[in-house]
Coordinates of C-alpha atoms in Angstrom, one line a residue:
M114 CA 55.7 -11.0 -27.6
G115 CA 56.8 -7.5 -26.9
E116 CA 53.3 -6.3 -26.8
V117 CA 52.2 -8.6 -24.0
L118 CA 55.3 -7.7 -22.0
L119 CA 54.6 -4.0 -22.4
A120 CA 51.0 -4.6 -21.4
A121 CA 52.1 -6.6 -18.3
A122 CA 54.5 -3.9 -17.2
A123 CA 51.8 -1.2 -17.6
L124 CA 49.2 -3.2 -15.7
A125 CA 51.6 -3.9 -12.8
A126 CA 52.6 -0.3 -12.7
A127 CA 48.9 0.8 -12.7
G128 CA 48.2 -1.7 -9.8
F129 CA 51.1 -0.2 -7.8
I130 CA 49.7 3.3 -8.5
V131 CA 46.3 2.3 -7.3
R132 CA 47.8 0.8 -4.1
G133 CA 49.9 3.9 -3.5
A134 CA 46.8 6.1 -3.8
D135 CA 44.8 4.1 -1.3
P136 CA 45.0 5.5 2.2
R137 CA 44.0 2.2 3.7
R138 CA 46.8 0.2 2.0
S139 CA 48.1 -1.2 5.3
T140 CA 45.2 -3.6 5.5
Y141 CA 46.3 -5.8 2.6
G142 CA 49.5 -7.1 1.1
V143 CA 51.9 -5.2 -1.2
L144 CA 51.3 -7.4 -4.3
L145 CA 47.5 -7.9 -4.0
L146 CA 46.4 -5.0 -6.2
P147 CA 49.2 -5.2 -8.8
G148 CA 48.5 -8.9 -9.1
I149 CA 44.7 -8.4 -9.5
S150 CA 45.4 -5.6 -12.1
L151 CA 47.8 -7.9 -14.0
A152 CA 45.5 -10.9 -13.9
A153 CA 42.4 -9.0 -15.0
G154 CA 44.1 -7.0 -17.7
L155 CA 46.0 -9.9 -19.2
S156 CA 42.9 -12.1 -19.2
I157 CA 41.1 -9.5 -21.2
W158 CA 44.1 -9.0 -23.5
I159 CA 44.2 -12.8 -24.2
I160 CA 40.5 -12.9 -24.8
L161 CA 40.7 -9.9 -27.2
Q162 CA 43.5 -11.5 -29.1
F163 CA 41.2 -14.3 -30.2
T164 CA 38.4 -12.0 -31.3
P165 CA 38.2 -11.0 -35.0
V166 CA 37.5 -7.4 -34.1
V167 CA 41.0 -6.7 -32.8
T168 CA 42.7 -8.2 -35.8
S169 CA 41.1 -5.8 -38.2
A170 CA 43.2 -2.7 -39.1
G171 CA 40.9 -0.1 -37.8
F172 CA 40.4 -1.6 -34.3
S173 CA 43.9 -2.7 -33.3
W174 CA 44.0 0.0 -30.6
L175 CA 41.0 -1.7 -28.9
S176 CA 43.1 -4.4 -27.2
W177 CA 45.3 -1.7 -25.6
A178 CA 42.5 0.6 -24.5
V179 CA 40.3 -2.1 -23.0
T180 CA 43.3 -3.8 -21.3
V181 CA 44.6 -0.6 -19.8
L182 CA 41.2 0.4 -18.5
T183 CA 40.2 -3.1 -17.1
G184 CA 43.3 -3.7 -15.0
P185 CA 43.2 -0.6 -12.8
A186 CA 39.4 -0.8 -12.6
A187 CA 39.7 -4.3 -11.2
A188 CA 42.4 -3.1 -8.7
V189 CA 40.2 -0.3 -7.5
A190 CA 37.2 -2.6 -7.1
A191 CA 39.4 -5.1 -5.2
A192 CA 40.7 -2.4 -2.9
L193 CA 37.2 -1.2 -2.0
A194 CA 35.9 -4.7 -1.5
T195 CA 38.9 -6.0 0.5
V196 CA 39.1 -3.0 2.9
S197 CA 35.4 -3.0 3.7
R198 CA 35.3 -6.7 4.6
R199 CA 38.7 -7.0 6.3
L200 CA 38.9 -3.8 8.4
P201 CA 36.2 -4.7 11.0
R202 CA 37.6 -8.2 11.4
D203 CA 41.2 -6.8 11.9
N204 CA 39.9 -4.3 14.5
A205 CA 38.1 -7.0 16.4
E206 CA 41.2 -9.2 16.4
R207 CA 43.4 -6.3 17.6
E208 CA 41.0 -5.5 20.4
R209 CA 40.9 -9.2 21.5
I210 CA 44.7 -9.3 21.5
L211 CA 45.0 -6.1 23.5
K212 CA 42.6 -7.3 26.1
L213 CA 44.9 -10.3 27.0

């Protein structure tokens, strides 16, 4: 139980770090990237817990390594995808409101 709590805390912290490093962070919510990081990382962690590779003694580190790499990678991908699709729409809406 402690392992999953530690993984969740690390994944949420990594999501906040990715959000803090993004210069366009004002275009999406505060909890979007930490939530995506947490969901992706814990999903992979749960899947890896049911595989026989992780239960062997030599590969117990695999669940931590893959989980820690997957969460922030998903957050970075979401930040890039969200900003590129939302920014032009927000700018058009802002121009429409300012013309009124």
